[in-house]
PDB file of C-alpha atoms in Angstrom:
ATOM      1  CA  MET Z   1    -130.266 125.215 257.602  1.00  0.00           C
ATOM      2  CA  HIS Z   2    -130.147 123.219 254.354  1.00  0.00           C
ATOM      3  CA  VAL Z   3    -127.997 125.903 252.745  1.00  0.00           C
ATOM      4  CA  PHE Z   4    -125.669 125.857 255.747  1.00  0.00           C
ATOM      5  CA  GLU Z   5    -125.297 122.071 255.640  1.00  0.00           C
ATOM      6  CA  ILE Z   6    -124.496 122.201 251.926  1.00  0.00           C
ATOM      7  CA  LEU Z   7    -121.832 124.825 252.622  1.00  0.00           C
ATOM      8  CA  VAL Z   8    -120.372 122.602 255.350  1.00  0.00           C
ATOM      9  CA  LEU Z   9    -120.117 119.638 252.975  1.00  0.00           C
ATOM     10  CA  LEU Z  10    -118.472 121.753 250.277  1.00  0.00           C
ATOM     11  CA  HIS Z  11    -116.159 123.275 252.879  1.00  0.00           C
ATOM     12  CA  VAL Z  12    -115.071 119.818 254.028  1.00  0.00           C
ATOM     13  CA  ALA Z  13    -114.496 118.690 250.415  1.00  0.00           C
ATOM     14  CA  PHE Z  14    -112.351 121.715 249.523  1.00  0.00           C
ATOM     15  CA  GLY Z  15    -110.609 121.691 252.894  1.00  0.00           C
ATOM     16  CA  ALA Z  16    -109.782 117.975 252.750  1.00  0.00           C
ATOM     17  CA  THR Z  17    -108.305 118.462 249.262  1.00  0.00           C
ATOM     18  CA  GLY Z  18    -106.129 121.285 250.535  1.00  0.00           C
ATOM     19  CA  LEU Z  19    -105.151 119.507 253.750  1.00  0.00           C
ATOM     20  CA  ILE Z  20    -103.978 116.410 251.858  1.00  0.00           C
ATOM     21  CA  ALA Z  21    -102.312 118.213 248.936  1.00  0.00           C
ATOM     22  CA  PHE Z  22    -100.565 120.627 251.318  1.00  0.00           C
ATOM     23  CA  TRP Z  23     -97.978 118.036 252.398  1.00  0.00           C
ATOM     24  CA  VAL Z  24     -96.789 117.101 248.893  1.00  0.00           C
ATOM     25  CA  PRO Z  25     -94.999 120.412 248.142  1.00  0.00           C
ATOM     26  CA  ILE Z  26     -93.582 120.350 251.680  1.00  0.00           C
ATOM     27  CA  ILE Z  27     -91.950 116.964 251.049  1.00  0.00           C
ATOM     28  CA  ALA Z  28     -91.252 117.242 247.299  1.00  0.00           C
ATOM     29  CA  ARG Z  29     -88.140 118.873 245.895  1.00  0.00           C
ATOM     30  CA  LYS Z  30     -88.686 122.627 245.814  1.00  0.00           C
ATOM     31  CA  GLY Z  31     -89.383 123.937 242.321  1.00  0.00           C
ATOM     32  CA  ALA Z  32     -90.021 120.465 240.875  1.00  0.00           C
ATOM     33  CA  ALA Z  33     -93.132 119.678 238.862  1.00  0.00           C
ATOM     34  CA  ALA Z  34     -94.793 117.862 241.775  1.00  0.00           C
ATOM     35  CA  HIS Z  35     -94.081 120.804 244.072  1.00  0.00           C
ATOM     36  CA  ARG Z  36     -95.716 123.288 241.691  1.00  0.00           C
ATOM     37  CA  LYS Z  37     -98.657 121.078 240.748  1.00  0.00           C
ATOM     38  CA  TRP Z  38     -99.664 120.013 244.250  1.00  0.00           C
ATOM     39  CA  GLY Z  39     -98.874 123.422 245.656  1.00  0.00           C
ATOM     40  CA  ARG Z  40    -101.462 124.958 243.308  1.00  0.00           C
ATOM     41  CA  ILE Z  41    -103.979 122.263 244.210  1.00  0.00           C
ATOM     42  CA  ALA Z  42    -103.455 122.961 247.920  1.00  0.00           C
ATOM     43  CA  CYS Z  43    -103.823 126.715 247.393  1.00  0.00           C
ATOM     44  CA  TYR Z  44    -107.000 126.406 245.342  1.00  0.00           C
ATOM     45  CA  GLY Z  45    -108.443 123.922 247.809  1.00  0.00           C
ATOM     46  CA  PHE Z  46    -107.753 126.251 250.731  1.00  0.00           C
ATOM     47  CA  ILE Z  47    -109.046 129.267 248.802  1.00  0.00           C
ATOM     48  CA  GLY Z  48    -112.316 127.444 248.169  1.00  0.00           C
ATOM     49  CA  ALA Z  49    -112.510 126.340 251.812  1.00  0.00           C
ATOM     50  CA  GLY Z  50    -111.733 129.898 252.947  1.00  0.00           C
ATOM     51  CA  ILE Z  51    -114.511 131.415 250.838  1.00  0.00           C
ATOM     52  CA  LEU Z  52    -116.978 128.833 252.145  1.00  0.00           C
ATOM     53  CA  ALA Z  53    -115.835 129.479 255.732  1.00  0.00           C
ATOM     54  CA  ILE Z  54    -116.611 133.167 255.236  1.00  0.00           C
ATOM     55  CA  LEU Z  55    -120.094 132.362 253.937  1.00  0.00           C
ATOM     56  CA  MET Z  56    -120.757 130.002 256.868  1.00  0.00           C
ATOM     57  CA  ALA Z  57    -119.528 132.620 259.330  1.00  0.00           C
ATOM     58  CA  LEU Z  58    -121.866 135.239 257.877  1.00  0.00           C
ATOM     59  CA  LEU Z  59    -124.779 132.797 258.008  1.00  0.00           C
ATOM     60  CA  SER Z  60    -123.917 131.983 261.608  1.00  0.00           C
ATOM     61  CA  LEU Z  61    -123.854 135.664 262.550  1.00  0.00           C
ATOM     62  CA  TYR Z  62    -126.890 136.849 260.644  1.00  0.00           C
ATOM     63  CA  GLY Z  63    -128.904 133.713 259.884  1.00  0.00           C
ATOM     64  CA  PRO Z  64    -131.227 131.577 262.033  1.00  0.00           C
ATOM     65  CA  GLU Z  65    -130.283 131.233 265.696  1.00  0.00           C
ATOM     66  CA  LYS Z  66    -129.770 127.480 265.809  1.00  0.00           C
ATOM     67  CA  ARG Z  67    -126.749 125.998 264.107  1.00  0.00           C
ATOM     68  CA  LEU Z  68    -125.141 123.559 266.537  1.00  0.00           C
ATOM     69  CA  PRO Z  69    -127.352 122.457 269.439  1.00  0.00           C
ATOM     70  CA  MET Z  70    -124.364 121.633 271.647  1.00  0.00           C
ATOM     71  CA  ILE Z  71    -123.572 125.358 271.968  1.00  0.00           C
ATOM     72  CA  THR Z  72    -126.353 127.197 273.785  1.00  0.00           C
ATOM     73  CA  ASP Z  73    -124.342 130.318 274.558  1.00  0.00           C
ATOM     74  CA  ARG Z  74    -125.062 132.686 271.666  1.00  0.00           C
ATOM     75  CA  VAL Z  75    -122.200 135.025 272.597  1.00  0.00           C
ATOM     76  CA  LEU Z  76    -119.713 132.149 272.524  1.00  0.00           C
ATOM     77  CA  PHE Z  77    -121.277 130.841 269.312  1.00  0.00           C
ATOM     78  CA  ASN Z  78    -120.854 134.219 267.612  1.00  0.00           C
ATOM     79  CA  GLY Z  79    -117.234 134.296 268.712  1.00  0.00           C
ATOM     80  CA  LEU Z  80    -116.281 130.798 267.558  1.00  0.00           C
ATOM     81  CA  PHE Z  81    -118.444 130.215 264.492  1.00  0.00           C
ATOM     82  CA  GLY Z  82    -118.942 133.842 263.577  1.00  0.00           C
ATOM     83  CA  TRP Z  83    -116.121 136.324 264.022  1.00  0.00           C
ATOM     84  CA  MET Z  84    -113.245 133.866 264.467  1.00  0.00           C
ATOM     85  CA  MET Z  85    -114.285 131.701 261.531  1.00  0.00           C
ATOM     86  CA  LEU Z  86    -114.727 134.813 259.397  1.00  0.00           C
ATOM     87  CA  TYR Z  87    -111.234 135.958 260.347  1.00  0.00           C
ATOM     88  CA  LEU Z  88    -109.628 132.538 259.779  1.00  0.00           C
ATOM     89  CA  GLY Z  89    -111.286 132.267 256.364  1.00  0.00           C
ATOM     90  CA  LEU Z  90    -109.931 135.679 255.363  1.00  0.00           C
ATOM     91  CA  LEU Z  91    -106.509 134.858 256.834  1.00  0.00           C
ATOM     92  CA  THR Z  92    -106.334 131.649 254.795  1.00  0.00           C
ATOM     93  CA  LEU Z  93    -107.210 133.580 251.628  1.00  0.00           C
ATOM     94  CA  GLY Z  94    -104.627 136.223 252.476  1.00  0.00           C
ATOM     95  CA  PHE Z  95    -101.850 133.701 253.000  1.00  0.00           C
ATOM     96  CA  ALA Z  96    -102.701 131.789 249.815  1.00  0.00           C
ATOM     97  CA  ASP Z  97    -102.894 134.962 247.734  1.00  0.00           C
ATOM     98  CA  TYR Z  98     -99.596 136.301 249.060  1.00  0.00           C
ATOM     99  CA  GLY Z  99     -97.841 132.958 248.677  1.00  0.00           C
ATOM    100  CA  LEU Z 100     -98.823 132.728 245.013  1.00  0.00           C
ATOM    101  CA  ALA Z 101     -98.074 136.412 244.400  1.00  0.00           C
ATOM    102  CA  THR Z 102     -94.507 136.204 245.746  1.00  0.00           C
ATOM    103  CA  VAL Z 103     -93.660 133.710 243.012  1.00  0.00           C
ATOM    104  CA  LYS Z 104     -95.643 135.491 240.302  1.00  0.00           C
ATOM    105  CA  HIS Z 105     -93.902 138.800 241.047  1.00  0.00           C
ATOM    106  CA  ARG Z 106     -90.517 137.437 242.116  1.00  0.00           C
ATOM    107  CA  ALA Z 107     -88.777 139.657 239.560  1.00  0.00           C
ATOM    108  CA  ASN Z 108     -90.843 142.732 240.419  1.00  0.00           C
ATOM    109  CA  ARG Z 109     -91.483 143.000 244.148  1.00  0.00           C
ATOM    110  CA  ALA Z 110     -92.922 146.503 243.680  1.00  0.00           C
ATOM    111  CA  ALA Z 111     -95.983 144.899 242.064  1.00  0.00           C
ATOM    112  CA  LEU Z 112     -96.982 143.621 245.513  1.00  0.00           C
ATOM    113  CA  ARG Z 113     -97.434 147.234 246.606  1.00  0.00           C
ATOM    114  CA  ALA Z 114    -100.385 147.665 244.257  1.00  0.00           C
ATOM    115  CA  PRO Z 115    -103.799 148.435 245.841  1.00  0.00           C
ATOM    116  CA  ARG Z 116    -105.084 144.990 244.786  1.00  0.00           C
ATOM    117  CA  TYR Z 117    -102.704 143.340 247.307  1.00  0.00           C
ATOM    118  CA  GLN Z 118    -102.658 146.048 249.954  1.00  0.00           C
ATOM    119  CA  ILE Z 119    -106.448 146.015 250.289  1.00  0.00           C
ATOM    120  CA  ILE Z 120    -106.302 142.316 251.202  1.00  0.00           C
ATOM    121  CA  PHE Z 121    -103.814 143.090 253.968  1.00  0.00           C
ATOM    122  CA  VAL Z 122    -106.140 145.776 255.329  1.00  0.00           C
ATOM    123  CA  ILE Z 123    -109.187 143.476 255.254  1.00  0.00           C
ATOM    124  CA  VAL Z 124    -107.344 140.642 257.023  1.00  0.00           C
ATOM    125  CA  ALA Z 125    -105.923 143.050 259.636  1.00  0.00           C
ATOM    126  CA  MET Z 126    -109.390 144.503 260.330  1.00  0.00           C
ATOM    127  CA  ALA Z 127    -110.832 140.989 260.727  1.00  0.00           C
ATOM    128  CA  ALA Z 128    -107.992 140.097 263.098  1.00  0.00           C
ATOM    129  CA  LEU Z 129    -108.557 143.196 265.225  1.00  0.00           C
ATOM    130  CA  ASN Z 130    -112.276 142.511 265.355  1.00  0.00           C
ATOM    131  CA  CYS Z 131    -111.655 138.885 266.391  1.00  0.00           C
ATOM    132  CA  GLY Z 132    -109.161 139.917 269.069  1.00  0.00           C
ATOM    133  CA  LEU Z 133    -111.358 142.680 270.488  1.00  0.00           C
ATOM    134  CA  TYR Z 134    -114.387 140.388 270.577  1.00  0.00           C
ATOM    135  CA  GLY Z 135    -112.287 137.791 272.397  1.00  0.00           C
ATOM    136  CA  LEU Z 136    -111.173 140.483 274.839  1.00  0.00           C
ATOM    137  CA  SER Z 137    -114.769 141.559 275.467  1.00  0.00           C
ATOM    138  CA  ILE Z 138    -115.883 138.024 276.374  1.00  0.00           C
ATOM    139  CA  GLY Z 139    -112.636 137.040 278.109  1.00  0.00           C
ATOM    140  CA  GLU Z 140    -111.634 134.415 275.551  1.00  0.00           C
ATOM    141  CA  PRO Z 141    -107.805 134.322 275.207  1.00  0.00           C
ATOM    142  CA  LEU Z 142    -107.888 131.904 272.260  1.00  0.00           C
ATOM    143  CA  MET Z 143    -109.515 134.478 269.997  1.00  0.00           C
ATOM    144  CA  MET Z 144    -106.963 137.075 271.071  1.00  0.00           C
ATOM    145  CA  LEU Z 145    -104.084 134.671 270.424  1.00  0.00           C
ATOM    146  CA  VAL Z 146    -105.099 133.707 266.877  1.00  0.00           C
ATOM    147  CA  ALA Z 147    -105.720 137.378 266.094  1.00  0.00           C
ATOM    148  CA  PHE Z 148    -102.267 138.321 267.365  1.00  0.00           C
ATOM    149  CA  ILE Z 149    -100.614 135.609 265.247  1.00  0.00           C
ATOM    150  CA  GLY Z 150    -102.350 136.885 262.128  1.00  0.00           C
ATOM    151  CA  LEU Z 151    -101.394 140.499 262.790  1.00  0.00           C
ATOM    152  CA  VAL Z 152     -97.750 139.548 263.282  1.00  0.00           C
ATOM    153  CA  ALA Z 153     -97.781 137.534 260.049  1.00  0.00           C
ATOM    154  CA  MET Z 154     -99.365 140.376 258.069  1.00  0.00           C
ATOM    155  CA  GLY Z 155     -96.868 142.826 259.538  1.00  0.00           C
ATOM    156  CA  THR Z 156     -93.957 140.588 258.556  1.00  0.00           C
ATOM    157  CA  GLN Z 157     -95.221 140.303 254.993  1.00  0.00           C
ATOM    158  CA  LEU Z 158     -95.767 144.057 254.656  1.00  0.00           C
ATOM    159  CA  ARG Z 159     -92.266 144.681 255.969  1.00  0.00           C
ATOM    160  CA  ALA Z 160     -90.837 142.425 253.263  1.00  0.00           C
ATOM    161  CA  ILE Z 161     -92.899 144.149 250.574  1.00  0.00           C
ATOM    162  CA  TRP Z 162     -91.979 147.706 251.542  1.00  0.00           C
ATOM    163  CA  ARG Z 163     -88.318 147.215 252.422  1.00  0.00           C
ATOM    164  CA  LYS Z 164     -85.998 149.013 250.020  1.00  0.00           C
ATOM    165  CA  GLN Z 165     -83.807 145.980 249.494  1.00  0.00           C
ATOM    166  CA  LEU Z 166     -84.051 142.241 250.091  1.00  0.00           C
ATOM    167  CA  PRO Z 167     -81.423 139.535 249.553  1.00  0.00           C
ATOM    168  CA  ARG Z 168     -81.578 137.836 246.193  1.00  0.00           C
ATOM    169  CA  GLY Z 169     -83.966 134.910 246.284  1.00  0.00           C
ATOM    170  CA  ALA Z 170     -85.749 136.212 249.400  1.00  0.00           C
ATOM    171  CA  TYR Z 171     -89.065 135.576 247.673  1.00  0.00           C
ATOM    172  CA  VAL Z 172     -88.526 131.833 248.214  1.00  0.00           C
ATOM    173  CA  GLY Z 173     -88.628 132.248 251.992  1.00  0.00           C
ATOM    174  CA  GLU Z 174     -91.610 134.587 251.766  1.00  0.00           C
ATOM    175  CA  HIS Z 175     -93.436 132.114 249.531  1.00  0.00           C
ATOM    176  CA  PHE Z 176     -92.692 129.207 251.843  1.00  0.00           C
ATOM    177  CA  ARG Z 177     -93.644 131.024 255.048  1.00  0.00           C
ATOM    178  CA  ALA Z 178     -96.885 132.306 253.509  1.00  0.00           C
ATOM    179  CA  LEU Z 179     -98.019 128.886 252.374  1.00  0.00           C
ATOM    180  CA  LEU Z 180     -97.066 127.315 255.693  1.00  0.00           C
ATOM    181  CA  GLY Z 181     -99.122 130.060 257.328  1.00  0.00           C
ATOM    182  CA  MET Z 182    -101.951 129.140 254.975  1.00  0.00           C
ATOM    183  CA  GLY Z 183    -101.739 125.558 256.216  1.00  0.00           C
ATOM    184  CA  ILE Z 184    -101.714 126.649 259.861  1.00  0.00           C
ATOM    185  CA  SER Z 185    -104.787 128.858 259.465  1.00  0.00           C
ATOM    186  CA  ALA Z 186    -106.588 126.202 257.431  1.00  0.00           C
ATOM    187  CA  TYR Z 187    -105.915 123.452 259.978  1.00  0.00           C
ATOM    188  CA  THR Z 188    -107.019 125.802 262.767  1.00  0.00           C
ATOM    189  CA  ALA Z 189    -110.214 126.637 260.880  1.00  0.00           C
ATOM    190  CA  PHE Z 190    -110.784 122.930 260.284  1.00  0.00           C
ATOM    191  CA  LEU Z 191    -110.640 122.356 264.031  1.00  0.00           C
ATOM    192  CA  SER Z 192    -113.275 125.034 264.586  1.00  0.00           C
ATOM    193  CA  VAL Z 193    -115.679 123.067 262.373  1.00  0.00           C
ATOM    194  CA  GLY Z 194    -114.805 119.483 263.248  1.00  0.00           C
ATOM    195  CA  LEU Z 195    -113.658 119.616 266.859  1.00  0.00           C
ATOM    196  CA  ILE Z 196    -116.970 120.891 268.210  1.00  0.00           C
ATOM    197  CA  ARG Z 197    -118.754 117.859 266.743  1.00  0.00           C
ATOM    198  CA  LEU Z 198    -116.258 115.338 268.119  1.00  0.00           C
ATOM    199  CA  ILE Z 199    -115.436 116.691 271.583  1.00  0.00           C
ATOM    200  CA  PRO Z 200    -117.554 119.792 272.244  1.00  0.00           C
ATOM    201  CA  ASP Z 201    -116.309 120.206 275.816  1.00  0.00           C
ATOM    202  CA  GLN Z 202    -112.745 120.674 274.496  1.00  0.00           C
ATOM    203  CA  VAL Z 203    -113.565 123.170 271.755  1.00  0.00           C
ATOM    204  CA  PHE Z 204    -111.671 126.004 273.452  1.00  0.00           C
ATOM    205  CA  ASN Z 205    -108.829 123.902 274.854  1.00  0.00           C
ATOM    206  CA  PRO Z 206    -105.732 125.978 273.947  1.00  0.00           C
ATOM    207  CA  LEU Z 207    -103.462 122.912 273.921  1.00  0.00           C
ATOM    208  CA  ILE Z 208    -105.478 121.393 271.070  1.00  0.00           C
ATOM    209  CA  TRP Z 209    -105.763 124.627 269.127  1.00  0.00           C
ATOM    210  CA  ALA Z 210    -102.074 125.401 269.541  1.00  0.00           C
ATOM    211  CA  GLY Z 211    -101.094 122.191 267.726  1.00  0.00           C
ATOM    212  CA  PRO Z 212    -101.159 123.515 264.116  1.00  0.00           C
ATOM    213  CA  SER Z 213     -99.338 126.697 265.119  1.00  0.00           C
ATOM    214  CA  ILE Z 214     -96.624 124.841 267.045  1.00  0.00           C
ATOM    215  CA  ILE Z 215     -95.996 122.427 264.161  1.00  0.00           C
ATOM    216  CA  GLY Z 216     -96.186 125.133 261.500  1.00  0.00           C
ATOM    217  CA  VAL Z 217     -93.961 127.637 263.277  1.00  0.00           C
ATOM    218  CA  SER Z 218     -91.421 124.884 264.013  1.00  0.00           C
ATOM    219  CA  MET Z 219     -91.340 124.009 260.317  1.00  0.00           C
ATOM    220  CA  ILE Z 220     -90.951 127.681 259.362  1.00  0.00           C
ATOM    221  CA  ILE Z 221     -87.987 128.035 261.732  1.00  0.00           C
ATOM    222  CA  TYR Z 222     -86.380 124.797 260.530  1.00  0.00           C
ATOM    223  CA  PHE Z 223     -86.674 125.556 256.811  1.00  0.00           C
ATOM    224  CA  THR Z 224     -85.596 129.171 257.346  1.00  0.00           C
ATOM    225  CA  ILE Z 225     -82.407 127.962 259.065  1.00  0.00           C
ATOM    226  CA  GLN Z 226     -81.798 125.461 256.246  1.00  0.00           C
ATOM    227  CA  ALA Z 227     -82.321 128.158 253.607  1.00  0.00           C
ATOM    228  CA  ASN Z 228     -79.932 130.514 255.388  1.00  0.00           C
ATOM    229  CA  LYS Z 229     -77.281 127.787 255.547  1.00  0.00           C
ATOM    230  CA  LYS Z 230     -77.694 127.101 251.831  1.00  0.00           C
ATOM    231  CA  LEU Z 231     -77.412 130.820 251.053  1.00  0.00           C
ATOM    232  CA  ALA Z 232     -74.254 131.062 253.183  1.00  0.00           C
ATOM    233  CA  ARG Z 233     -72.694 128.097 251.358  1.00  0.00           C
ATOM    234  CA  THR Z 234     -73.546 129.660 247.983  1.00  0.00           C
ATOM    235  CA  LYS Z 235     -71.930 132.966 248.972  1.00  0.00           C
ATOM    236  CA  ALA Z 236     -68.848 131.170 250.306  1.00  0.00           C
ATOM    237  CA  ALA Z 237     -68.474 129.215 247.062  1.00  0.00           C
ATOM    238  CA  LYS Z 238     -68.493 132.428 245.001  1.00  0.00           C
ATOM    239  CA  ARG Z 239     -65.634 133.972 246.973  1.00  0.00           C
TER     240      ARG Z 239
END
């Protein structure tokens, strides 16, 4: 239990760093020094929080029975603090890794097809399927929903990697969508740790859990439209 509590404190510290730093590159001018600096801080904070979430999930699944006394249903506990937290931790790592890699390999997209990156996609997809199937077995739609979102995101990223051709500068959109996805998964994971302590009877309220996804997806759509308009203006100016 002492080890678990230490992991929780470290998870909160890393997660809070990422959650705060995350908004600076969103607001700052894209490509500017502040965007790059705070973007890296957010990524590293979320990567640390994701690793700690995985460790906590494994301890919850295979450690002592009692973790949070407000949840007496072991099956539900395994779903929320075990398999779903494990999946969300891996999803956060996957988004952060892909978001950084799209910029690193912007001039050589084929590098993203290397086993080092493809293995991460496979691991995240397997965790998503496991989370969704567990949710199906206990009749918990929330677990199925978050699993579905992750699978769609991974599929979209793989499609971009393996397409023969992409428009010039497409890596910018991929980078932005990946890091917004990182923020969505991190905020969702944060709710799974903090919400149960604040309002345990609302821990599986889909309206609360849908908040990060609704905000994040709305931002992805908005910035994608803005980027497409900018690209159209650039093409028109060259004619």
